[in-house]
Amino acid sequence: MKKHNDLINKLEAHETHAPEGFVEEVMDALPAWRKCKAPRRYRSWLLPALVGAASMLVVMLGLDHLRSETADGADSGFVMFHFELHAPGADQVELLGTFNDWKTGDIVLNGPDASGHWTATVELPEGRHEYIFLVDGERWIADPAAATLRSDGFGNVNAVIQVYDENNV
Amino acid sequence: MGACTATPADDSWQALRETCMRRGCSEAQMESVLNACRMRRLSAAEAGRLMIPVTSATTESLPADCLFARIEEGLAKNVDVDRIESAVQRRLECLRTAQQIFSDLKPRGNGHGPMGGPPRLIGNMALALESGVDPEVLSSVFGHKGPMRYGRLAHIIDAAESLHLAGLDSDQLRRVMNDFLERNMNRQEMCRVVKVLQKGLGAGKPFEDLYVSMWSVDEIREKE
């Protein structure tokens, strides 16, 4: 029994040192893909995670750029806006404003309908706009439905609107 | 044969174009306005008179968009050249005042230099001034403590113009503007306040009554 115990102790105390250059030799012998220092289980998700993080960064930088443009006072979106005028006897109703450089013949309203209403839905850039209706090419009519009206300095009255996408607070 | 020969009139228009371009006018806007002038059968000299405030604005780093718009509006409405010229000149003065207010009291934490503030903000301030908003009211907005974003300021300026046109005097306007800032209201909240006041004033209610009851959110919703 003592003999066995001595043998066990001897074996436990035994140390074998690798010959010089052994590690390098083993590493050289390994295929290239096994030399990666990161364990394989990490590498399976590391690359997609890095790609995801980079994408997030790009998106965040993009959003920040967009926000800084807004912060400078420039609105970026467009909003569909509905215009309407009750002019039952008119032959033609046009819409002129800052959004179409006050051009005649550019936006002609549809109508009249059975109740004498003329309508147009126009895509406007977000922001402040002024406009006026031109009836039959000679009468300038301020929008009676507008909440804000302003003298145009030329003897007529423009409507003033602030148009924004309601989702864009 | 004669079609290829430039007339003295053509030369005048070309010279006007070159002058405007040299002074920094946007080519597209300039061409649009000059075409409108020709459609109205204005001479190059008359068109040149209209363009003087525009070129002054560009050389002073002021946004010229609203000046082009003013010329186009006058031409579309068949207004005579003298009146258009004075209207454009008046708007230029408003732009200068707006720029001055911005330079004197520009909000903290923003990197714009003394010249060339955010074009939309300066433009909206100029239009508010043209509508009759007291410059002191705008100064009080810019003098408000704490960082502010230009986009939000532009909404406050728009609201100030709408409320002035609804009949608020300068003191009343200053109080409401200050509330917007103190309460850190966003655009939609400001719009709701403007609507409530416009509606109330339109119905003949006194401002003080509206003001006292205004800041209850439930009441604002109710009144809408």
mmCIF file of C-alpha atoms in Angstrom:
data_model
loop_
_atom_site.group_PDB
_atom_site.id
_atom_site.type_symbol
_atom_site.label_atom_id
_atom_site.label_comp_id
_atom_site.label_asym_id
_atom_site.label_seq_id
_atom_site.Cartn_x
_atom_site.Cartn_y
_atom_site.Cartn_z
ATOM 1 C CA MET A 1 0.000 0.000 0.000
ATOM 2 C CA LYS A 2 2.801 2.342 0.949
ATOM 3 C CA LYS A 3 4.460 1.496 -2.309
ATOM 4 C CA HIS A 4 1.342 2.515 -4.213
ATOM 5 C CA ASN A 5 1.001 5.727 -2.272
ATOM 6 C CA ASP A 6 4.591 6.658 -3.020
ATOM 7 C CA LEU A 7 4.007 6.007 -6.680
ATOM 8 C CA ILE A 8 0.907 8.200 -6.685
ATOM 9 C CA ASN A 9 2.741 11.015 -4.914
ATOM 10 C CA LYS A 10 5.601 10.702 -7.360
ATOM 11 C CA LEU A 11 3.245 10.862 -10.309
ATOM 12 C CA GLU A 12 1.444 13.846 -8.879
ATOM 13 C CA ALA A 13 4.708 15.671 -8.348
ATOM 14 C CA HIS A 14 5.929 14.844 -11.807
ATOM 15 C CA GLU A 15 6.353 17.787 -14.143
ATOM 16 C CA THR A 16 7.169 17.513 -17.775
ATOM 17 C CA HIS A 17 8.322 20.678 -19.542
ATOM 18 C CA ALA A 18 7.643 21.064 -23.231
ATOM 19 C CA PRO A 19 10.735 21.226 -25.355
ATOM 20 C CA GLU A 20 11.825 24.660 -26.518
ATOM 21 C CA GLY A 21 9.866 25.925 -29.561
ATOM 22 C CA PHE A 22 7.087 23.363 -29.022
ATOM 23 C CA VAL A 23 4.280 25.948 -28.874
ATOM 24 C CA GLU A 24 5.485 27.658 -32.047
ATOM 25 C CA GLU A 25 5.684 24.354 -33.837
ATOM 26 C CA VAL A 26 2.174 23.385 -32.824
ATOM 27 C CA MET A 27 0.811 26.793 -33.846
ATOM 28 C CA ASP A 28 2.527 26.590 -37.212
ATOM 29 C CA ALA A 29 1.040 23.178 -37.769
ATOM 30 C CA LEU A 30 -2.501 24.352 -37.066
ATOM 31 C CA PRO A 31 -4.753 25.419 -39.993
ATOM 32 C CA ALA A 32 -5.002 29.210 -40.340
ATOM 33 C CA TRP A 33 -8.625 29.505 -39.105
ATOM 34 C CA ARG A 34 -7.752 27.898 -35.740
ATOM 35 C CA LYS A 35 -5.082 30.518 -34.974
ATOM 36 C CA CYS A 36 -7.667 33.199 -34.155
ATOM 37 C CA LYS A 37 -7.273 34.267 -30.552
ATOM 38 C CA ALA A 38 -11.011 34.704 -29.963
ATOM 39 C CA PRO A 39 -12.787 31.452 -29.161
ATOM 40 C CA ARG A 40 -14.918 30.192 -32.000
ATOM 41 C CA ARG A 41 -18.170 30.543 -30.034
ATOM 42 C CA TYR A 42 -17.594 34.304 -29.779
ATOM 43 C CA ARG A 43 -16.706 34.698 -33.415
ATOM 44 C CA SER A 44 -20.100 33.351 -34.450
ATOM 45 C CA TRP A 45 -21.894 36.487 -33.202
ATOM 46 C CA LEU A 46 -19.065 39.016 -33.025
ATOM 47 C CA LEU A 47 -19.135 40.009 -36.702
ATOM 48 C CA PRO A 48 -22.949 40.466 -36.952
ATOM 49 C CA ALA A 49 -22.871 42.427 -33.681
ATOM 50 C CA LEU A 50 -20.163 44.727 -34.991
ATOM 51 C CA VAL A 51 -22.066 45.231 -38.260
ATOM 52 C CA GLY A 52 -25.230 45.997 -36.272
ATOM 53 C CA ALA A 53 -23.446 48.490 -34.042
ATOM 54 C CA ALA A 54 -21.897 50.216 -37.058
ATOM 55 C CA SER A 55 -25.330 50.431 -38.729
ATOM 56 C CA MET A 56 -26.831 51.923 -35.567
ATOM 57 C CA LEU A 57 -24.043 54.488 -35.476
ATOM 58 C CA VAL A 58 -24.644 55.459 -39.106
ATOM 59 C CA VAL A 59 -28.400 55.777 -38.488
ATOM 60 C CA MET A 60 -27.863 57.846 -35.332
ATOM 61 C CA LEU A 61 -25.405 60.143 -37.087
ATOM 62 C CA GLY A 62 -27.887 60.531 -39.944
ATOM 63 C CA LEU A 63 -30.708 61.385 -37.549
ATOM 64 C CA ASP A 64 -28.511 63.843 -35.729
ATOM 65 C CA HIS A 65 -27.640 65.516 -39.025
ATOM 66 C CA LEU A 66 -31.350 65.740 -39.854
ATOM 67 C CA ARG A 67 -32.087 67.163 -36.400
ATOM 68 C CA SER A 68 -29.373 69.786 -36.759
ATOM 69 C CA GLU A 69 -30.900 70.918 -40.059
ATOM 70 C CA THR A 70 -34.221 71.324 -38.310
ATOM 71 C CA ALA A 71 -32.502 73.124 -35.489
ATOM 72 C CA ASP A 72 -31.212 75.614 -38.049
ATOM 73 C CA GLY A 73 -34.768 76.444 -38.863
ATOM 74 C CA ALA A 74 -35.194 74.572 -42.116
ATOM 75 C CA ASP A 75 -38.164 72.237 -42.274
ATOM 76 C CA SER A 76 -37.746 69.206 -44.421
ATOM 77 C CA GLY A 77 -41.124 67.524 -44.937
ATOM 78 C CA PHE A 78 -44.108 68.040 -47.202
ATOM 79 C CA VAL A 79 -47.762 68.072 -46.250
ATOM 80 C CA MET A 80 -50.890 67.715 -48.379
ATOM 81 C CA PHE A 81 -53.069 70.748 -47.719
ATOM 82 C CA HIS A 82 -56.664 71.219 -48.771
ATOM 83 C CA PHE A 83 -57.854 74.599 -50.076
ATOM 84 C CA GLU A 84 -61.480 75.480 -50.573
ATOM 85 C CA LEU A 85 -63.416 78.541 -51.650
ATOM 86 C CA HIS A 86 -67.130 79.043 -51.988
ATOM 87 C CA ALA A 87 -67.564 80.982 -55.232
ATOM 88 C CA PRO A 88 -70.727 79.719 -56.941
ATOM 89 C CA GLY A 89 -70.803 82.256 -59.750
ATOM 90 C CA ALA A 90 -67.145 82.018 -60.720
ATOM 91 C CA ASP A 91 -65.806 80.614 -63.977
ATOM 92 C CA GLN A 92 -62.306 80.006 -62.661
ATOM 93 C CA VAL A 93 -60.547 80.113 -59.304
ATOM 94 C CA GLU A 94 -56.761 80.127 -59.024
ATOM 95 C CA LEU A 95 -54.503 79.774 -56.019
ATOM 96 C CA LEU A 96 -51.385 81.919 -55.728
ATOM 97 C CA GLY A 97 -48.953 81.917 -52.851
ATOM 98 C CA THR A 98 -45.430 81.750 -51.606
ATOM 99 C CA PHE A 99 -45.421 78.013 -52.369
ATOM 100 C CA ASN A 100 -45.827 78.564 -56.136
ATOM 101 C CA ASP A 101 -43.919 81.851 -56.382
ATOM 102 C CA TRP A 102 -47.241 83.702 -56.829
ATOM 103 C CA LYS A 103 -47.587 82.358 -60.348
ATOM 104 C CA THR A 104 -50.898 82.771 -62.126
ATOM 105 C CA GLY A 105 -52.232 79.728 -63.978
ATOM 106 C CA ASP A 106 -50.141 77.380 -61.854
ATOM 107 C CA ILE A 107 -52.801 76.006 -59.470
ATOM 108 C CA VAL A 108 -56.373 76.086 -60.731
ATOM 109 C CA LEU A 109 -59.034 74.857 -58.315
ATOM 110 C CA ASN A 110 -61.530 72.165 -59.309
ATOM 111 C CA GLY A 111 -65.148 73.162 -59.341
ATOM 112 C CA PRO A 112 -67.623 74.369 -58.788
ATOM 113 C CA ASP A 113 -69.415 71.435 -57.198
ATOM 114 C CA ALA A 114 -73.189 71.420 -56.729
ATOM 115 C CA SER A 115 -72.887 73.742 -53.740
ATOM 116 C CA GLY A 116 -70.540 76.191 -55.479
ATOM 117 C CA HIS A 117 -67.309 75.078 -53.799
ATOM 118 C CA TRP A 118 -63.950 75.131 -55.519
ATOM 119 C CA THR A 119 -61.230 72.863 -54.132
ATOM 120 C CA ALA A 120 -57.580 71.941 -54.555
ATOM 121 C CA THR A 121 -55.274 69.712 -52.557
ATOM 122 C CA VAL A 122 -51.685 70.851 -52.832
ATOM 123 C CA GLU A 123 -48.448 69.387 -51.532
ATOM 124 C CA LEU A 124 -46.761 72.131 -49.501
ATOM 125 C CA PRO A 125 -43.331 72.207 -47.914
ATOM 126 C CA GLU A 126 -43.526 72.467 -44.119
ATOM 127 C CA GLY A 127 -43.361 76.008 -42.814
ATOM 128 C CA ARG A 128 -45.079 79.370 -43.086
ATOM 129 C CA HIS A 129 -46.993 80.231 -46.255
ATOM 130 C CA GLU A 130 -49.117 83.102 -47.551
ATOM 131 C CA TYR A 131 -51.724 82.741 -50.255
ATOM 132 C CA ILE A 132 -54.701 84.346 -51.941
ATOM 133 C CA PHE A 133 -57.398 83.225 -54.395
ATOM 134 C CA LEU A 134 -57.775 84.858 -57.810
ATOM 135 C CA VAL A 135 -61.324 84.601 -59.109
ATOM 136 C CA ASP A 136 -61.923 84.912 -62.852
ATOM 137 C CA GLY A 137 -58.484 86.428 -63.298
ATOM 138 C CA GLU A 138 -59.469 89.737 -61.747
ATOM 139 C CA ARG A 139 -60.799 89.485 -58.184
ATOM 140 C CA TRP A 140 -58.392 88.831 -55.299
ATOM 141 C CA ILE A 141 -60.157 87.000 -52.486
ATOM 142 C CA ALA A 142 -58.699 86.268 -49.054
ATOM 143 C CA ASP A 143 -59.568 82.812 -47.769
ATOM 144 C CA PRO A 144 -62.589 83.355 -45.485
ATOM 145 C CA ALA A 145 -61.763 80.108 -43.676
ATOM 146 C CA ALA A 146 -58.225 81.181 -42.725
ATOM 147 C CA ALA A 147 -57.530 81.867 -39.056
ATOM 148 C CA THR A 148 -54.770 84.374 -39.819
ATOM 149 C CA LEU A 149 -55.071 87.162 -42.358
ATOM 150 C CA ARG A 150 -52.509 89.794 -43.181
ATOM 151 C CA SER A 151 -52.517 92.917 -45.309
ATOM 152 C CA ASP A 152 -50.344 92.399 -48.385
ATOM 153 C CA GLY A 153 -49.375 96.069 -48.540
ATOM 154 C CA PHE A 154 -50.862 96.307 -52.026
ATOM 155 C CA GLY A 155 -54.473 96.762 -51.024
ATOM 156 C CA ASN A 156 -55.405 93.098 -50.633
ATOM 157 C CA VAL A 157 -55.322 90.576 -47.807
ATOM 158 C CA ASN A 158 -53.355 87.319 -47.769
ATOM 159 C CA ALA A 159 -54.103 84.287 -45.653
ATOM 160 C CA VAL A 160 -51.207 83.033 -43.523
ATOM 161 C CA ILE A 161 -50.811 79.358 -42.667
ATOM 162 C CA GLN A 162 -48.211 77.335 -40.830
ATOM 163 C CA VAL A 163 -48.174 73.876 -42.309
ATOM 164 C CA TYR A 164 -46.572 70.935 -40.518
ATOM 165 C CA ASP A 165 -46.821 67.192 -40.517
ATOM 166 C CA GLU A 166 -48.733 66.384 -37.331
ATOM 167 C CA ASN A 167 -46.363 63.495 -36.667
ATOM 168 C CA ASN A 168 -43.439 65.903 -36.686
ATOM 169 C CA VAL A 169 -43.625 67.575 -33.268
ATOM 170 C CA MET B 1 -31.528 87.780 -89.959
ATOM 171 C CA GLY B 2 -32.464 90.254 -87.312
ATOM 172 C CA ALA B 3 -33.331 87.449 -84.900
ATOM 173 C CA CYS B 4 -29.665 86.830 -84.172
ATOM 174 C CA THR B 5 -28.854 90.450 -83.444
ATOM 175 C CA ALA B 6 -28.813 91.503 -79.805
ATOM 176 C CA THR B 7 -30.773 94.714 -79.283
ATOM 177 C CA PRO B 8 -29.748 97.379 -76.758
ATOM 178 C CA ALA B 9 -32.663 96.148 -74.628
ATOM 179 C CA ASP B 10 -31.260 92.608 -74.653
ATOM 180 C CA ASP B 11 -27.884 93.997 -73.649
ATOM 181 C CA SER B 12 -29.488 95.818 -70.723
ATOM 182 C CA TRP B 13 -31.162 92.644 -69.469
ATOM 183 C CA GLN B 14 -27.911 90.739 -69.859
ATOM 184 C CA ALA B 15 -26.019 93.425 -67.954
ATOM 185 C CA LEU B 16 -28.645 93.262 -65.198
ATOM 186 C CA ARG B 17 -28.277 89.485 -65.021
ATOM 187 C CA GLU B 18 -24.504 89.757 -64.762
ATOM 188 C CA THR B 19 -24.713 92.392 -62.046
ATOM 189 C CA CYS B 20 -27.132 90.287 -60.009
ATOM 190 C CA MET B 21 -24.995 87.190 -60.399
ATOM 191 C CA ARG B 22 -21.870 89.099 -59.421
ATOM 192 C CA ARG B 23 -23.611 90.222 -56.246
ATOM 193 C CA GLY B 24 -24.521 86.707 -55.230
ATOM 194 C CA CYS B 25 -28.122 86.285 -56.386
ATOM 195 C CA SER B 26 -29.415 82.766 -56.891
ATOM 196 C CA GLU B 27 -29.504 82.219 -60.649
ATOM 197 C CA ALA B 28 -32.788 80.274 -60.633
ATOM 198 C CA GLN B 29 -34.629 82.853 -58.515
ATOM 199 C CA MET B 30 -33.177 85.746 -60.486
ATOM 200 C CA GLU B 31 -34.201 84.220 -63.834
ATOM 201 C CA SER B 32 -37.681 83.544 -62.499
ATOM 202 C CA VAL B 33 -38.114 87.142 -61.338
ATOM 203 C CA LEU B 34 -36.597 88.685 -64.454
ATOM 204 C CA ASN B 35 -38.858 86.542 -66.648
ATOM 205 C CA ALA B 36 -41.854 87.729 -64.614
ATOM 206 C CA CYS B 37 -40.666 91.316 -65.121
ATOM 207 C CA ARG B 38 -40.460 90.789 -68.883
ATOM 208 C CA MET B 39 -43.904 89.193 -68.913
ATOM 209 C CA ARG B 40 -45.199 92.343 -67.228
ATOM 210 C CA ARG B 41 -43.366 94.336 -69.938
ATOM 211 C CA LEU B 42 -41.116 96.105 -67.501
ATOM 212 C CA SER B 43 -37.940 97.670 -68.840
ATOM 213 C CA ALA B 44 -34.560 96.393 -67.677
ATOM 214 C CA ALA B 45 -34.140 99.655 -65.777
ATOM 215 C CA GLU B 46 -37.399 99.076 -63.877
ATOM 216 C CA ALA B 47 -36.447 95.473 -63.162
ATOM 217 C CA GLY B 48 -33.078 96.733 -61.982
ATOM 218 C CA ARG B 49 -34.795 99.027 -59.479
ATOM 219 C CA LEU B 50 -36.667 96.034 -58.057
ATOM 220 C CA MET B 51 -33.472 94.014 -57.837
ATOM 221 C CA ILE B 52 -31.488 96.628 -55.884
ATOM 222 C CA PRO B 53 -32.825 95.545 -52.451
ATOM 223 C CA VAL B 54 -32.209 91.905 -53.390
ATOM 224 C CA THR B 55 -28.567 92.503 -54.266
ATOM 225 C CA SER B 56 -28.187 94.588 -51.096
ATOM 226 C CA ALA B 57 -29.475 91.620 -49.097
ATOM 227 C CA THR B 58 -27.100 89.159 -50.723
ATOM 228 C CA THR B 59 -24.101 91.408 -50.163
ATOM 229 C CA GLU B 60 -25.154 91.798 -46.494
ATOM 230 C CA SER B 61 -25.546 88.001 -46.075
ATOM 231 C CA LEU B 62 -29.284 88.351 -45.521
ATOM 232 C CA PRO B 63 -31.687 85.724 -46.871
ATOM 233 C CA ALA B 64 -33.098 87.029 -50.155
ATOM 234 C CA ASP B 65 -35.842 84.435 -50.715
ATOM 235 C CA CYS B 66 -38.577 86.544 -49.157
ATOM 236 C CA LEU B 67 -37.493 89.550 -51.269
ATOM 237 C CA PHE B 68 -37.778 87.559 -54.496
ATOM 238 C CA ALA B 69 -41.186 86.405 -53.239
ATOM 239 C CA ARG B 70 -42.248 89.991 -52.582
ATOM 240 C CA ILE B 71 -41.344 91.057 -56.139
ATOM 241 C CA GLU B 72 -43.164 88.039 -57.595
ATOM 242 C CA GLU B 73 -46.218 88.771 -55.472
ATOM 243 C CA GLY B 74 -46.328 92.399 -56.607
ATOM 244 C CA LEU B 75 -45.872 91.459 -60.266
ATOM 245 C CA ALA B 76 -48.581 88.764 -60.055
ATOM 246 C CA LYS B 77 -51.002 91.245 -58.513
ATOM 247 C CA ASN B 78 -50.282 93.826 -61.225
ATOM 248 C CA VAL B 79 -49.001 96.361 -58.721
ATOM 249 C CA ASP B 80 -47.091 99.297 -60.194
ATOM 250 C CA VAL B 81 -43.306 99.240 -60.024
ATOM 251 C CA ASP B 82 -42.968 102.081 -57.501
ATOM 252 C CA ARG B 83 -45.160 100.308 -54.963
ATOM 253 C CA ILE B 84 -43.402 96.993 -55.453
ATOM 254 C CA GLU B 85 -40.057 98.720 -55.056
ATOM 255 C CA SER B 86 -41.057 100.333 -51.757
ATOM 256 C CA ALA B 87 -42.585 97.062 -50.508
ATOM 257 C CA VAL B 88 -39.354 95.182 -51.261
ATOM 258 C CA GLN B 89 -37.322 97.954 -49.652
ATOM 259 C CA ARG B 90 -39.534 97.759 -46.561
ATOM 260 C CA ARG B 91 -39.013 94.018 -46.319
ATOM 261 C CA LEU B 92 -35.260 94.528 -46.634
ATOM 262 C CA GLU B 93 -35.404 96.929 -43.674
ATOM 263 C CA CYS B 94 -37.282 94.275 -41.702
ATOM 264 C CA LEU B 95 -34.613 91.724 -42.577
ATOM 265 C CA ARG B 96 -31.935 94.111 -41.342
ATOM 266 C CA THR B 97 -33.811 94.679 -38.080
ATOM 267 C CA ALA B 98 -34.286 90.919 -37.654
ATOM 268 C CA GLN B 99 -30.600 90.323 -38.258
ATOM 269 C CA GLN B 100 -29.736 93.042 -35.768
ATOM 270 C CA ILE B 101 -31.977 91.535 -33.080
ATOM 271 C CA PHE B 102 -30.474 88.134 -33.761
ATOM 272 C CA SER B 103 -26.901 89.454 -33.605
ATOM 273 C CA ASP B 104 -27.465 91.446 -30.401
ATOM 274 C CA LEU B 105 -29.261 88.743 -28.485
ATOM 275 C CA LYS B 106 -28.638 85.485 -30.282
ATOM 276 C CA PRO B 107 -29.575 82.482 -28.174
ATOM 277 C CA ARG B 108 -26.820 80.733 -26.288
ATOM 278 C CA GLY B 109 -25.221 77.491 -27.286
ATOM 279 C CA ASN B 110 -25.461 77.983 -31.034
ATOM 280 C CA GLY B 111 -22.531 78.418 -33.353
ATOM 281 C CA HIS B 112 -23.705 81.012 -35.861
ATOM 282 C CA GLY B 113 -21.592 84.109 -36.191
ATOM 283 C CA PRO B 114 -22.861 87.649 -35.914
ATOM 284 C CA MET B 115 -23.674 87.725 -39.621
ATOM 285 C CA GLY B 116 -25.737 85.226 -41.545
ATOM 286 C CA GLY B 117 -28.095 83.786 -38.911
ATOM 287 C CA PRO B 118 -30.348 80.849 -39.820
ATOM 288 C CA PRO B 119 -32.115 82.039 -43.000
ATOM 289 C CA ARG B 120 -35.570 80.723 -42.152
ATOM 290 C CA LEU B 121 -35.520 82.210 -38.686
ATOM 291 C CA ILE B 122 -34.327 85.601 -39.933
ATOM 292 C CA GLY B 123 -36.915 85.474 -42.737
ATOM 293 C CA ASN B 124 -39.767 84.635 -40.353
ATOM 294 C CA MET B 125 -38.667 87.357 -37.948
ATOM 295 C CA ALA B 126 -38.675 89.846 -40.822
ATOM 296 C CA LEU B 127 -42.202 88.834 -41.827
ATOM 297 C CA ALA B 128 -43.385 89.124 -38.221
ATOM 298 C CA LEU B 129 -41.874 92.611 -38.035
ATOM 299 C CA GLU B 130 -43.508 93.514 -41.344
ATOM 300 C CA SER B 131 -46.843 92.371 -39.913
ATOM 301 C CA GLY B 132 -46.310 94.835 -37.079
ATOM 302 C CA VAL B 133 -44.882 92.715 -34.264
ATOM 303 C CA ASP B 134 -42.941 94.952 -31.870
ATOM 304 C CA PRO B 135 -39.157 94.336 -32.196
ATOM 305 C CA GLU B 136 -38.996 94.437 -28.385
ATOM 306 C CA VAL B 137 -41.183 91.332 -28.253
ATOM 307 C CA LEU B 138 -38.761 89.471 -30.519
ATOM 308 C CA SER B 139 -35.832 90.740 -28.446
ATOM 309 C CA SER B 140 -37.488 89.396 -25.303
ATOM 310 C CA VAL B 141 -37.743 85.958 -26.935
ATOM 311 C CA PHE B 142 -34.067 85.978 -27.844
ATOM 312 C CA GLY B 143 -33.112 87.352 -24.446
ATOM 313 C CA HIS B 144 -34.726 84.424 -22.681
ATOM 314 C CA LYS B 145 -32.272 82.472 -20.560
ATOM 315 C CA GLY B 146 -31.360 78.916 -21.435
ATOM 316 C CA PRO B 147 -30.411 77.117 -24.661
ATOM 317 C CA MET B 148 -32.921 77.193 -27.494
ATOM 318 C CA ARG B 149 -33.133 75.529 -30.859
ATOM 319 C CA TYR B 150 -33.608 77.722 -33.918
ATOM 320 C CA GLY B 151 -36.378 75.477 -35.222
ATOM 321 C CA ARG B 152 -38.379 76.030 -32.049
ATOM 322 C CA LEU B 153 -37.700 79.755 -32.095
ATOM 323 C CA ALA B 154 -39.048 79.936 -35.636
ATOM 324 C CA HIS B 155 -42.324 78.399 -34.385
ATOM 325 C CA ILE B 156 -42.471 80.910 -31.536
ATOM 326 C CA ILE B 157 -41.942 83.775 -33.990
ATOM 327 C CA ASP B 158 -44.696 82.401 -36.260
ATOM 328 C CA ALA B 159 -47.004 82.157 -33.249
ATOM 329 C CA ALA B 160 -46.163 85.738 -32.257
ATOM 330 C CA GLU B 161 -47.131 86.961 -35.723
ATOM 331 C CA SER B 162 -50.413 85.034 -35.697
ATOM 332 C CA LEU B 163 -51.322 86.322 -32.241
ATOM 333 C CA HIS B 164 -50.380 89.899 -33.121
ATOM 334 C CA LEU B 165 -52.607 89.667 -36.195
ATOM 335 C CA ALA B 166 -55.352 88.239 -33.950
ATOM 336 C CA GLY B 167 -55.194 91.445 -31.929
ATOM 337 C CA LEU B 168 -52.799 90.924 -29.013
ATOM 338 C CA ASP B 169 -50.852 94.015 -27.986
ATOM 339 C CA SER B 170 -47.120 93.919 -27.245
ATOM 340 C CA ASP B 171 -47.451 93.288 -23.499
ATOM 341 C CA GLN B 172 -49.943 90.494 -24.008
ATOM 342 C CA LEU B 173 -47.777 89.008 -26.713
ATOM 343 C CA ARG B 174 -44.684 89.169 -24.504
ATOM 344 C CA ARG B 175 -46.525 87.320 -21.733
ATOM 345 C CA VAL B 176 -47.641 84.528 -24.037
ATOM 346 C CA MET B 177 -44.193 84.214 -25.657
ATOM 347 C CA ASN B 178 -42.636 84.029 -22.223
ATOM 348 C CA ASP B 179 -45.084 81.293 -21.244
ATOM 349 C CA PHE B 180 -44.154 79.316 -24.363
ATOM 350 C CA LEU B 181 -40.522 79.468 -23.326
ATOM 351 C CA GLU B 182 -40.982 78.937 -19.599
ATOM 352 C CA ARG B 183 -43.243 75.961 -20.183
ATOM 353 C CA ASN B 184 -40.928 74.593 -22.860
ATOM 354 C CA MET B 185 -43.881 74.056 -25.174
ATOM 355 C CA ASN B 186 -43.514 72.199 -28.435
ATOM 356 C CA ARG B 187 -44.966 73.314 -31.761
ATOM 357 C CA GLN B 188 -48.251 71.460 -31.403
ATOM 358 C CA GLU B 189 -48.836 72.858 -27.933
ATOM 359 C CA MET B 190 -48.103 76.373 -29.167
ATOM 360 C CA CYS B 191 -50.516 75.834 -32.073
ATOM 361 C CA ARG B 192 -53.233 74.828 -29.640
ATOM 362 C CA VAL B 193 -52.685 77.972 -27.576
ATOM 363 C CA VAL B 194 -52.756 80.141 -30.698
ATOM 364 C CA LYS B 195 -56.004 78.496 -31.837
ATOM 365 C CA VAL B 196 -57.649 78.953 -28.440
ATOM 366 C CA LEU B 197 -56.689 82.624 -28.340
ATOM 367 C CA GLN B 198 -57.667 83.267 -31.966
ATOM 368 C CA LYS B 199 -61.007 81.596 -31.419
ATOM 369 C CA GLY B 200 -61.662 83.354 -28.130
ATOM 370 C CA LEU B 201 -60.657 86.785 -29.366
ATOM 371 C CA GLY B 202 -62.666 86.211 -32.544
ATOM 372 C CA ALA B 203 -65.670 85.493 -30.349
ATOM 373 C CA GLY B 204 -65.110 88.792 -28.547
ATOM 374 C CA LYS B 205 -63.794 87.419 -25.259
ATOM 375 C CA PRO B 206 -61.291 89.616 -23.402
ATOM 376 C CA PHE B 207 -57.675 88.483 -23.499
ATOM 377 C CA GLU B 208 -57.330 88.497 -19.697
ATOM 378 C CA ASP B 209 -60.195 86.036 -19.282
ATOM 379 C CA LEU B 210 -58.735 83.768 -21.926
ATOM 380 C CA TYR B 211 -55.248 84.053 -20.466
ATOM 381 C CA VAL B 212 -56.308 83.165 -16.934
ATOM 382 C CA SER B 213 -58.091 80.027 -18.025
ATOM 383 C CA MET B 214 -55.695 79.136 -20.803
ATOM 384 C CA TRP B 215 -53.002 77.060 -19.172
ATOM 385 C CA SER B 216 -55.259 74.289 -18.034
ATOM 386 C CA VAL B 217 -54.666 71.528 -20.573
ATOM 387 C CA ASP B 218 -58.156 70.176 -20.116
ATOM 388 C CA GLU B 219 -59.623 73.560 -20.748
ATOM 389 C CA ILE B 220 -57.595 74.017 -23.919
ATOM 390 C CA ARG B 221 -58.831 70.642 -25.188
ATOM 391 C CA GLU B 222 -62.347 71.527 -24.203
ATOM 392 C CA LYS B 223 -62.249 74.818 -26.053
ATOM 393 C CA GLU B 224 -60.960 73.191 -29.210
#
